[in-house]
Short mmCIF file of C-alpha atoms (C1' of nucleotides) in Angstrom, two decimals:
data_model
loop_
_atom_site.label_atom_id
_atom_site.label_comp_id
_atom_site.label_asym_id
_atom_site.label_seq_id
_atom_site.Cartn_x
_atom_site.Cartn_y
_atom_site.Cartn_z
CA MET M 1350 30.87 171.85 167.01
CA THR M 1351 31.57 172.68 170.61
CA VAL M 1352 35.32 172.27 170.59
CA GLN M 1353 37.11 173.93 167.74
CA LEU M 1354 40.62 174.01 166.40
CA PRO M 1355 42.95 176.10 168.56
CA LYS M 1356 43.93 179.37 166.93
CA GLY M 1357 46.89 179.12 164.63
CA THR M 1358 46.89 175.34 164.40
CA ARG M 1359 45.95 173.07 161.52
CA ASP M 1360 44.29 169.73 161.05
CA PHE M 1361 45.90 167.47 158.53
CA TYR M 1362 43.22 165.40 156.86
CA PRO M 1363 44.70 162.73 154.56
CA GLU M 1364 44.57 165.05 151.55
CA ASP M 1365 46.47 167.68 153.57
CA GLN M 1366 48.90 165.18 155.01
CA ARG M 1367 49.78 164.01 151.50
CA ILE M 1368 50.90 167.54 150.70
CA GLN M 1369 52.76 167.82 153.99
CA ASN M 1370 54.51 164.52 153.29
CA HIS M 1371 55.48 165.73 149.85
CA ILE M 1372 57.15 168.77 151.39
CA PHE M 1373 58.91 166.73 154.08
CA ASP M 1374 60.00 164.06 151.59
CA THR M 1375 61.43 166.67 149.24
CA TRP M 1376 63.23 168.41 152.09
CA ARG M 1377 64.67 165.19 153.43
CA LYS M 1378 65.72 163.90 150.02
CA ALA M 1379 67.61 167.11 149.24
CA CYS M 1380 69.31 167.15 152.65
CA LEU M 1381 70.52 163.59 152.25
CA ARG M 1382 71.74 164.38 148.74
CA PHE M 1383 73.94 167.06 150.29
CA ALA M 1384 75.07 164.66 153.02
CA TYR M 1385 73.33 166.29 155.96
CA GLU M 1386 72.41 163.94 158.80
CA GLU M 1387 69.06 164.13 160.53
CA TYR M 1388 68.69 164.78 164.26
CA GLU M 1389 65.87 165.61 166.65
CA GLY M 1390 65.39 167.05 170.09
CA PRO M 1391 62.55 167.48 172.57
CA MET M 1392 59.53 169.56 171.64
CA PHE M 1393 59.89 171.49 174.89
CA GLU M 1394 62.95 172.86 176.61
CA HIS M 1395 63.80 174.85 179.71
CA LEU M 1396 62.54 178.39 179.19
CA GLU M 1397 66.00 179.61 180.09
CA LEU M 1398 67.40 178.19 176.85
CA TYR M 1399 65.47 180.86 174.94
CA THR M 1400 65.63 183.76 177.34
CA GLY M 1401 69.28 183.25 178.19
CA LYS M 1402 71.04 186.36 179.25
CA SER M 1403 69.07 188.48 176.83
CA GLY M 1404 65.68 190.02 177.33
CA ASP M 1405 62.62 188.28 178.68
CA GLU M 1406 60.46 189.91 176.05
CA ILE M 1407 60.67 186.76 174.00
CA VAL M 1408 58.53 185.06 176.63
CA LYS M 1409 55.52 186.98 175.35
CA GLN M 1410 55.95 185.25 172.02
CA LEU M 1411 56.27 181.66 173.08
CA TYR M 1412 54.21 179.04 174.82
CA ASN M 1413 55.53 178.48 178.30
CA PHE M 1414 54.29 176.90 181.51
CA ILE M 1415 55.47 175.65 184.85
CA ASP M 1416 55.45 171.87 185.05
CA LYS M 1417 54.47 169.82 188.08
CA GLY M 1418 58.03 169.88 189.29
CA GLY M 1419 58.07 173.67 189.31
CA ARG M 1420 60.27 173.98 186.24
CA ASP M 1421 59.89 176.80 183.72
CA ILE M 1422 59.24 175.07 180.42
CA ALA M 1423 58.71 176.43 176.91
CA LEU M 1424 57.45 174.75 173.77
CA ARG M 1425 60.32 175.24 171.35
CA PRO M 1426 59.85 178.33 169.15
CA GLU M 1427 62.97 177.57 167.12
CA MET M 1428 65.47 174.77 166.74
CA THR M 1429 68.81 176.54 166.85
CA PRO M 1430 69.13 176.75 170.67
CA THR M 1431 68.41 173.04 170.89
CA LEU M 1432 71.07 172.38 168.29
CA ALA M 1433 73.51 174.54 170.21
CA ARG M 1434 72.70 172.58 173.36
CA LEU M 1435 73.36 169.31 171.56
CA VAL M 1436 76.71 170.61 170.38
CA ILE M 1437 77.70 171.91 173.82
CA GLN M 1438 76.67 168.68 175.56
CA LYS M 1439 78.97 166.58 173.41
CA GLY M 1440 81.83 168.88 174.23
CA GLY M 1441 84.77 168.34 171.94
CA THR M 1442 83.88 164.79 171.01
CA LEU M 1443 81.98 165.68 167.86
CA LYS M 1444 84.13 165.46 164.77
CA MET M 1445 83.91 168.86 163.14
CA PRO M 1446 82.81 170.17 160.84
CA PHE M 1447 79.52 168.30 160.46
CA LYS M 1448 76.28 168.95 158.64
CA TRP M 1449 72.93 168.26 160.32
CA PHE M 1450 69.30 168.86 159.48
CA SER M 1451 66.01 168.54 161.30
CA ILE M 1452 62.32 169.10 160.62
CA PRO M 1453 61.03 170.30 163.97
CA ARG M 1454 57.47 171.19 164.89
CA LEU M 1455 57.66 174.69 166.38
CA PHE M 1456 55.34 176.87 168.45
CA ARG M 1457 55.04 180.62 168.72
CA TYR M 1458 52.44 182.55 170.61
CA GLU M 1459 51.67 185.42 168.28
CA ARG M 1460 48.95 186.93 166.15
CA THR M 1461 48.17 184.74 163.20
CA GLN M 1462 48.19 186.05 159.66
CA LYS M 1463 49.06 184.84 156.20
CA GLY M 1464 52.15 182.68 156.43
CA ARG M 1465 52.28 182.85 160.22
CA LEU M 1466 50.67 180.27 162.43
CA ARG M 1467 51.16 179.31 166.06
CA GLU M 1468 52.19 175.77 165.24
CA PHE M 1469 54.25 174.98 162.17
CA PHE M 1470 57.14 172.96 160.82
CA GLN M 1471 60.49 174.27 159.77
CA LEU M 1472 63.37 172.61 157.99
CA ASN M 1473 66.66 173.49 159.66
CA MET M 1474 70.00 172.86 158.00
CA ASP M 1475 73.20 173.74 159.83
CA ILE M 1476 76.91 173.32 159.44
CA ILE M 1477 78.75 173.20 162.73
CA GLY M 1478 82.45 173.78 163.18
CA SER M 1479 83.38 175.51 159.95
CA ASP M 1480 84.27 179.17 159.73
CA SER M 1481 84.81 178.96 156.00
CA VAL M 1482 82.50 180.74 153.59
CA TYR M 1483 82.30 177.46 151.69
CA ALA M 1484 79.92 176.35 154.42
CA GLU M 1485 77.56 179.18 153.49
CA ALA M 1486 77.97 178.15 149.86
CA ASP M 1487 77.04 174.55 150.66
CA LEU M 1488 73.81 175.68 152.35
CA LEU M 1489 72.86 178.14 149.63
CA VAL M 1490 73.46 175.65 146.84
CA GLY M 1491 71.41 173.18 148.86
CA ILE M 1492 68.50 175.61 149.06
CA CYS M 1493 68.58 176.19 145.31
CA SER M 1494 68.74 172.49 144.60
CA MET M 1495 65.89 171.78 146.98
CA LEU M 1496 63.62 174.50 145.63
CA ARG M 1497 64.28 173.17 142.16
CA ASP M 1498 63.08 169.77 143.39
CA PHE M 1499 59.80 171.42 144.30
CA GLY M 1500 59.50 172.64 140.72
CA LEU M 1501 60.44 176.25 141.43
CA LYS M 1502 62.58 177.98 138.85
CA PRO M 1503 65.01 180.91 139.13
CA ALA M 1504 62.14 183.09 137.92
CA ASP M 1505 60.13 182.10 141.00
CA PHE M 1506 62.50 182.92 143.82
CA VAL M 1507 65.67 184.76 144.74
CA ILE M 1508 68.04 184.45 147.66
CA GLY M 1509 69.06 187.85 148.95
CA ILE M 1510 72.51 187.76 150.52
CA SER M 1511 74.15 190.26 152.82
CA SER M 1512 76.71 190.36 155.60
CA ARG M 1513 76.17 191.43 159.16
CA LYS M 1514 79.90 191.83 159.44
CA LEU M 1515 80.01 194.21 156.49
CA LEU M 1516 77.12 196.26 157.85
CA SER M 1517 78.83 196.37 161.20
CA THR M 1518 82.21 197.46 159.87
CA PHE M 1519 80.59 200.05 157.64
CA LEU M 1520 78.64 201.50 160.54
CA THR M 1521 81.91 201.65 162.44
CA GLU M 1522 83.39 203.57 159.51
CA LEU M 1523 80.46 205.94 159.72
CA LYS M 1524 81.10 206.30 163.44
CA ALA M 1525 77.45 205.51 164.11
CA THR M 1526 76.86 205.90 167.82
CA ASP M 1527 74.15 203.26 168.14
CA PRO M 1528 74.38 200.56 165.45
CA THR M 1529 71.76 198.35 167.10
CA ALA M 1530 69.19 201.09 166.56
CA VAL M 1531 70.08 201.26 162.88
CA TYR M 1532 69.69 197.57 161.97
CA PRO M 1533 65.91 197.42 162.31
CA VAL M 1534 65.55 200.44 160.05
CA LEU M 1535 67.75 198.88 157.37
CA ASP M 1536 65.63 195.76 157.55
CA ARG M 1537 62.57 197.81 156.66
CA ARG M 1538 64.15 199.65 153.75
CA ALA M 1539 62.20 197.82 151.05
CA LYS M 1540 58.91 198.17 152.89
CA ILE M 1541 58.83 201.90 153.52
CA PRO M 1542 59.05 205.00 151.29
CA GLY M 1543 62.51 206.47 150.76
CA ASP M 1544 61.94 209.70 152.65
CA ILE M 1545 60.58 207.90 155.67
CA PHE M 1546 63.56 205.55 155.53
CA LEU M 1547 65.92 208.53 155.72
CA ALA M 1548 63.90 210.08 158.50
CA GLU M 1549 64.03 206.90 160.54
CA LEU M 1550 67.79 206.70 160.07
CA ALA M 1551 68.04 210.20 161.47
CA ALA M 1552 65.84 209.13 164.35
CA ALA M 1553 68.25 206.25 164.96
CA GLY M 1554 70.92 208.77 165.80
CA LEU M 1555 72.62 209.42 162.48
CA ALA M 1556 73.65 212.86 161.28
CA ALA M 1557 72.66 214.07 157.83
CA GLU M 1558 76.03 213.24 156.30
CA GLN M 1559 75.97 209.75 157.77
CA VAL M 1560 72.48 209.18 156.44
CA VAL M 1561 73.54 210.13 152.93
CA ARG M 1562 76.51 207.76 152.97
CA LEU M 1563 74.50 204.92 154.44
CA ASP M 1564 71.72 205.38 151.92
CA ALA M 1565 74.23 205.27 149.08
CA PHE M 1566 75.73 202.12 150.59
CA MET M 1567 72.36 200.44 150.90
CA ALA M 1568 71.50 201.25 147.31
CA CYS M 1569 74.41 199.17 146.02
CA LYS M 1570 73.35 196.30 143.81
CA SER M 1571 76.77 194.76 143.19
CA ILE M 1572 80.03 194.02 144.92
CA ASP M 1573 81.78 196.62 142.77
CA GLU M 1574 79.36 199.35 143.79
CA VAL M 1575 79.94 198.51 147.43
CA LYS M 1576 83.70 198.70 146.90
CA ALA M 1577 83.35 202.33 145.97
CA CYS M 1578 81.44 203.08 149.18
CA ILE M 1579 83.74 201.55 151.77
CA GLN M 1580 87.19 202.44 153.01
CA SER M 1581 88.33 200.53 156.09
CA GLN M 1582 90.33 197.32 155.91
CA ASP M 1583 87.72 195.57 158.02
CA SER M 1584 85.00 196.50 155.57
CA GLN M 1585 87.11 195.38 152.66
CA ALA M 1586 87.73 192.04 154.34
CA ALA M 1587 84.02 191.53 154.97
CA LEU M 1588 83.25 192.43 151.37
CA GLN M 1589 85.94 190.06 150.12
CA GLU M 1590 84.12 187.26 151.90
CA LEU M 1591 80.91 188.12 150.06
CA GLU M 1592 82.75 188.28 146.80
CA ASP M 1593 84.31 184.86 147.40
CA LEU M 1594 80.87 183.47 148.17
CA PHE M 1595 79.33 184.76 144.95
CA THR M 1596 82.26 183.36 142.98
CA ILE M 1597 81.71 179.90 144.42
CA LEU M 1598 77.95 180.14 143.88
CA ALA M 1599 78.64 180.91 140.23
CA HIS M 1600 80.77 177.79 139.93
CA ALA M 1601 77.93 175.79 141.46
CA GLY M 1602 75.63 177.12 138.77
CA VAL M 1603 73.17 179.03 140.91
CA SER M 1604 74.01 182.63 140.00
CA GLU M 1605 70.52 183.13 138.60
CA SER M 1606 69.01 182.45 141.99
CA VAL M 1607 71.15 184.67 144.22
CA ALA M 1608 71.65 188.40 144.53
CA LEU M 1609 73.42 190.86 146.75
CA ASP M 1610 70.75 192.45 148.95
CA LEU M 1611 72.12 194.66 151.70
CA ALA M 1612 68.62 195.17 153.10
CA VAL M 1613 68.66 191.60 154.37
CA VAL M 1614 69.53 192.14 158.00
CA ARG M 1615 67.61 189.48 159.97
CA GLY M 1616 66.18 190.44 163.30
CA LEU M 1617 67.98 187.84 165.32
CA ALA M 1618 70.78 189.21 167.44
CA TYR M 1619 73.03 186.17 167.22
CA TYR M 1620 73.97 186.49 163.57
CA THR M 1621 77.60 187.45 163.09
CA GLY M 1622 78.47 187.16 159.40
CA ILE M 1623 76.78 186.30 156.13
CA VAL M 1624 72.98 186.47 156.34
CA PHE M 1625 70.42 185.56 153.69
CA GLU M 1626 66.71 185.29 153.01
CA VAL M 1627 64.76 183.48 150.34
CA PHE M 1628 61.91 185.42 148.74
CA ASP M 1629 59.44 184.82 145.99
CA ARG M 1630 60.22 187.13 143.08
CA GLY M 1631 58.18 190.24 143.66
CA HIS M 1632 58.30 189.89 147.43
CA SER M 1633 54.55 189.26 147.51
CA MET M 1634 54.82 187.09 150.58
CA ARG M 1635 57.07 186.86 153.59
CA ALA M 1636 60.43 185.11 153.49
CA VAL M 1637 60.33 181.44 152.55
CA ALA M 1638 63.57 180.85 154.41
CA GLY M 1639 66.25 182.78 156.23
CA GLY M 1640 69.49 182.21 158.00
CA GLY M 1641 73.12 183.05 158.33
CA ARG M 1642 76.26 182.66 160.37
CA TYR M 1643 76.09 182.63 164.16
CA ASP M 1644 79.58 182.02 165.48
CA SER M 1645 79.00 182.99 169.09
CA LEU M 1646 75.78 181.24 170.06
CA THR M 1647 77.34 178.25 171.79
CA GLU M 1648 79.54 180.63 173.71
CA ARG M 1649 76.56 182.66 174.84
CA LEU M 1650 74.86 179.49 176.03
CA GLY M 1651 77.81 178.59 178.19
CA GLY M 1652 79.86 176.42 175.88
CA LYS M 1653 83.05 177.11 174.03
CA LYS M 1654 82.98 179.10 170.83
CA VAL M 1655 82.06 177.06 167.76
CA PRO M 1656 81.54 178.57 164.31
CA CYS M 1657 78.06 177.76 162.98
CA VAL M 1658 75.97 178.64 159.97
CA GLY M 1659 72.47 177.54 159.13
CA PHE M 1660 68.95 178.47 158.08
CA GLY M 1661 65.32 177.68 158.66
CA MET M 1662 62.61 177.16 156.04
CA GLY M 1663 59.02 177.15 157.24
CA ASP M 1664 56.39 174.91 155.75
CA VAL M 1665 53.62 177.52 155.73
CA VAL M 1666 55.05 180.15 153.39
CA LEU M 1667 56.63 177.45 151.24
CA ALA M 1668 53.25 175.74 150.80
CA ASP M 1669 51.68 179.12 150.00
CA LEU M 1670 54.29 179.71 147.32
CA LEU M 1671 54.01 176.23 145.84
CA SER M 1672 50.24 176.51 145.84
CA ASP M 1673 50.45 179.88 144.11
CA ARG M 1674 52.62 178.35 141.37
CA GLY M 1675 50.45 175.25 141.04
CA LEU M 1676 53.25 173.01 142.25
CA LEU M 1677 51.45 171.09 144.96
CA PRO M 1678 50.67 167.45 144.20
CA THR M 1679 47.02 166.76 143.54
CA THR M 1680 47.15 163.00 143.54
CA GLY M 1681 44.72 160.97 145.61
CA PRO M 1682 45.41 157.74 147.45
CA THR M 1683 46.76 154.81 145.47
CA VAL M 1684 46.83 151.10 146.02
CA ASP M 1685 48.05 148.25 143.80
CA PHE M 1686 44.96 146.05 144.03
CA TYR M 1687 41.39 146.13 145.20
CA LEU M 1688 39.86 142.73 145.84
CA VAL M 1689 36.24 142.13 144.93
CA THR M 1690 34.04 139.20 145.86
CA PHE M 1691 30.88 138.26 143.99
CA ALA M 1692 29.47 135.98 146.65
CA GLY M 1693 30.51 137.77 149.80
CA ASN M 1694 33.37 135.34 150.38
CA MET M 1695 35.21 137.28 153.07
CA PRO M 1696 37.59 134.43 154.07
CA LYS M 1697 38.81 134.17 150.47
CA LEU M 1698 39.23 137.96 150.38
CA PHE M 1699 41.53 137.90 153.40
CA GLU M 1700 43.38 134.88 152.04
CA VAL M 1701 44.22 136.51 148.70
CA ALA M 1702 44.98 139.84 150.42
CA ALA M 1703 47.53 138.10 152.64
CA SER M 1704 49.28 136.58 149.62
CA LEU M 1705 49.51 139.94 147.88
CA ARG M 1706 50.78 141.76 150.95
CA ASN M 1707 53.34 139.05 151.65
CA ALA M 1708 54.63 139.72 148.17
CA GLY M 1709 55.00 143.41 149.02
CA CYS M 1710 51.92 144.67 147.18
CA SER M 1711 49.38 147.04 148.67
CA CYS M 1712 45.75 146.05 148.46
CA SER M 1713 42.39 146.88 149.91
CA HIS M 1714 38.94 145.34 149.96
CA ALA M 1715 35.50 145.81 151.43
CA LEU M 1716 35.16 145.20 155.16
CA ALA M 1717 31.66 143.84 154.81
CA PRO M 1718 29.88 142.02 151.98
CA ALA M 1719 28.58 144.51 149.42
CA LYS M 1720 27.20 144.58 145.90
CA VAL M 1721 29.80 144.32 143.18
CA GLY M 1722 29.00 147.78 141.87
CA LYS M 1723 29.70 149.23 145.30
CA GLN M 1724 32.95 147.35 145.56
CA MET M 1725 34.04 148.65 142.16
CA GLU M 1726 33.25 152.17 143.25
CA SER M 1727 35.30 151.66 146.39
CA ALA M 1728 38.16 150.35 144.25
CA ASN M 1729 37.99 153.56 142.29
CA ILE M 1730 38.02 155.74 145.38
CA ALA M 1731 40.93 153.77 146.83
CA GLY M 1732 42.92 154.56 143.70
CA ALA M 1733 43.44 150.92 142.80
CA SER M 1734 45.19 150.25 139.53
CA ARG M 1735 43.67 146.75 139.28
CA VAL M 1736 40.73 144.83 140.67
CA ILE M 1737 41.05 141.12 141.36
CA PHE M 1738 37.85 139.08 141.60
CA VAL M 1739 38.63 136.47 144.20
CA ASP M 1740 35.72 134.15 143.54
CA GLY M 1741 34.95 134.50 139.83
CA ASP M 1742 33.77 131.30 138.20
CA LYS M 1743 35.14 132.18 134.74
CA ALA M 1744 38.78 131.84 135.70
CA PRO M 1745 40.64 128.55 135.10
CA PRO M 1746 42.00 126.78 138.20
CA GLY M 1747 44.89 128.67 139.77
CA GLU M 1748 43.95 131.92 138.06
CA TYR M 1749 41.82 134.92 138.90
CA GLU M 1750 39.63 137.24 136.90
CA PHE M 1751 40.99 140.77 136.99
CA LYS M 1752 40.19 144.19 135.61
CA ASN M 1753 42.63 147.01 134.90
CA LEU M 1754 40.91 150.16 136.10
CA LYS M 1755 43.23 152.45 134.16
CA ASP M 1756 42.33 151.14 130.70
CA GLY M 1757 39.27 149.03 131.38
CA THR M 1758 40.78 145.81 130.06
CA GLN M 1759 40.06 142.56 131.85
CA GLY M 1760 41.10 138.95 131.73
CA CYS M 1761 42.39 136.04 133.79
CA SER M 1762 45.81 135.52 135.26
CA THR M 1763 47.76 134.01 138.13
CA LEU M 1764 48.52 136.05 141.24
CA ASP M 1765 52.24 135.80 140.53
CA GLN M 1766 51.77 137.31 137.09
CA LEU M 1767 49.56 140.11 138.45
CA ILE M 1768 52.12 140.86 141.15
CA LYS M 1769 54.91 141.05 138.58
CA GLU M 1770 52.94 143.56 136.54
CA VAL M 1771 52.73 146.06 139.39
CA GLN M 1772 56.31 145.53 140.55
CA PRO M 1773 58.59 146.59 137.70
"C1'" G O 1402 49.43 195.85 171.34
"C1'" U O 1403 46.70 198.81 166.86
"C1'" G O 1404 43.26 198.86 162.75
"C1'" A O 1405 39.94 196.83 158.92
"C1'" G O 1406 36.82 193.02 156.95
"C1'" U O 1407 33.81 188.56 157.14
"C1'" G O 1408 30.32 185.03 159.80
"C1'" U O 1409 23.78 181.42 156.04
"C1'" G O 1410 23.54 172.75 155.70
"C1'" G O 1411 30.16 169.31 155.59
"C1'" C O 1412 32.45 172.94 151.62
"C1'" G O 1413 31.52 177.17 148.22
"C1'" C O 1414 27.67 180.67 147.57
"C1'" A O 1415 22.39 183.10 146.86
"C1'" A O 1416 18.04 185.29 149.10
"C1'" U O 1417 15.27 191.86 145.00
"C1'" U O 1418 15.82 198.74 149.27
"C1'" G O 1419 12.90 194.24 156.18
"C1'" G O 1420 7.73 190.47 153.85
"C1'" U O 1421 4.98 184.51 153.72
"C1'" U O 1422 7.65 177.40 153.97
"C1'" A O 1423 15.80 180.36 153.60
"C1'" G O 1424 17.36 178.41 147.95
"C1'" C O 1425 21.47 176.54 144.53
"C1'" G O 1426 26.07 173.93 143.27
"C1'" C O 1427 29.51 170.38 145.08
"C1'" A O 1428 29.74 166.53 148.59
"C1'" C O 1429 26.90 162.65 151.13
"C1'" C O 1430 22.92 158.49 151.12
"C1'" A O 1431 19.50 155.44 148.13
"C1'" G O 1432 17.51 153.69 143.47
"C1'" A O 1433 17.73 153.01 137.84
"C1'" U O 1434 22.00 148.67 137.66
"C1'" U O 1435 20.73 141.43 142.58
"C1'" G O 1436 28.81 139.42 138.09
"C1'" U O 1437 31.79 144.99 136.95
"C1'" G O 1438 33.97 151.64 138.53
"C1'" A O 1439 34.83 157.49 136.89
"C1'" U O 1440 29.29 159.58 132.84
"C1'" U O 1441 23.99 160.29 133.13
"C1'" C O 1442 19.04 160.30 135.29
"C1'" U O 1443 15.62 160.06 139.62
"C1'" G O 1444 14.73 160.50 144.67
"C1'" G O 1445 16.44 161.54 149.83
"C1'" G O 1446 18.64 163.35 154.47
"C1'" G O 1447 20.90 167.59 156.45
"C1'" G O 1448 20.51 174.73 158.38
"C1'" U O 1449 17.53 177.39 166.01
"C1'" C O 1450 21.04 182.13 159.26
"C1'" G O 1451 28.10 182.55 164.87
"C1'" U O 1452 25.81 183.95 169.86
"C1'" G O 1453 22.86 187.29 172.99
"C1'" G O 1454 19.85 191.46 173.23
"C1'" G O 1455 17.14 195.61 170.75
"C1'" U O 1456 13.86 198.17 166.85
"C1'" U O 1457 9.36 196.42 164.06
"C1'" C O 1458 2.92 193.93 162.66
"C1'" A O 1459 7.20 191.27 160.48
"C1'" A O 1460 14.60 190.53 160.94
"C1'" G O 1461 19.13 186.15 157.33
"C1'" U O 1462 18.40 191.50 156.09
"C1'" C O 1463 18.46 197.33 160.43
"C1'" C O 1464 20.95 198.75 165.54
"C1'" C O 1465 24.08 197.38 169.91
"C1'" A O 1466 27.05 193.93 172.33
"C1'" U O 1467 29.86 189.57 172.25
"C1'" C O 1468 32.56 185.46 170.20
"C1'" A O 1469 35.13 183.33 166.16
"C1'" C O 1470 37.85 183.64 161.80
"C1'" U O 1471 40.63 186.40 158.00
"C1'" C O 1472 43.85 190.38 156.40
"C1'" A O 1473 47.26 194.34 157.41
"C1'" C O 1474 50.48 197.09 161.05
"C1'" C O 1475 53.97 196.04 165.33
"C1'" C O 1476 57.26 191.99 165.80
"C1'" C O 1477 59.51 188.22 163.34
"C1'" A O 1478 63.62 183.22 165.96
#
RNA sequence: GUGAGUGUGGCGCAAUUGGUUAGCGCACCAGAUUGUGAUUCUGGGGGUCGUGGGUUCAAGUCCCAUCACUCACCCCA
């Protein structure tokens, strides 16, 4: 093998593609059930869309190049900027709010490890033009419904929910001098020992008293506990929003799958309100999905301000989780009929095949004359439910000998009858 | 960017502290079975042991380098 697979990419042999299709089909089915409409965009965009006015450090983590026209181009590392561009381009002509989803192929230039590749797929669901917390609720209920479709139960996953707004207002209460330095530390709370957590908070510019209050705040497991920690009206308003959200989620019947988790911060700078992440119970792998509200992204990209909320769910971690729980389909290929010829009558094979396919049935057959035993074996491999012998001399006129590969029974019948049996 | 681990037919593995022709399972091909599949039996093809160098009478095995992959940290859209 002289040329090998590029680092961080995957081949999808048919058995892999079947699994991939299962994931995509389940995603798409759930999205449509919740009345999200599918959209797409280009797989590469102007680099500027991702760098924007913020730092150029992101360039190190994406695939970019200069095209033959001298343009700075980047393979898309995420879908949200493209979505924002779509929204901005249509100006005010889009009837809001609306709910869209997409399953983009994304690229990131970074070290590979478990759950992180350089090329992957990610379901994106977004609600554009609604500043109501019911939009968050719609997305979260959708995630629960979708994960249930995959066979996952509340015991398998949990959606941790927090609020950037609440964190922000609380840090204001604390009079933290540099909130942006604090966020990354909060994000790591679950991953590092408690004393180191406190030390890092101090390093982020917080005094001892502030650290104590923040630590107590972060330890809250319920809305009521948080209530006791906060004072300002702004904080109370942000908390009220969370409380409203949990109330709605309870009405939707997904309380078992959601939990207040103030350590969910999300690294992305454009989040402005509710944020959430989906984890396997036990946090043994990285987040299956994550998202939140980003009300100012369109504004930052040069459009007018439009309230947005959405999330992304990658295929890699999801497949890892499903595999771990034994929830990936193991079925092979299937076909309605496999046609066998005793005498190598290829014209007859194609003739019968055409009739079956015209009737909407799937069928396969040998592409060169072969011994009957070989053809039967091929029928088996193709996953055929029935074999039809196209030139058997034991069938009455107008009928064909057939064999049911599932139960081994055989007999003679007309094509019409055989077709009816596989099309309930 | 930092650190650790692993590289032996297509896949998964073995090869006694360096020793003779590198084995096994699965898969693949053929036959037993020239009008009937999943079992079984028999036979067969396929490996310059990641690559390059070194030590040695002798290297898959030890040493160095290099490449690739994996895992973790950083980061995480």
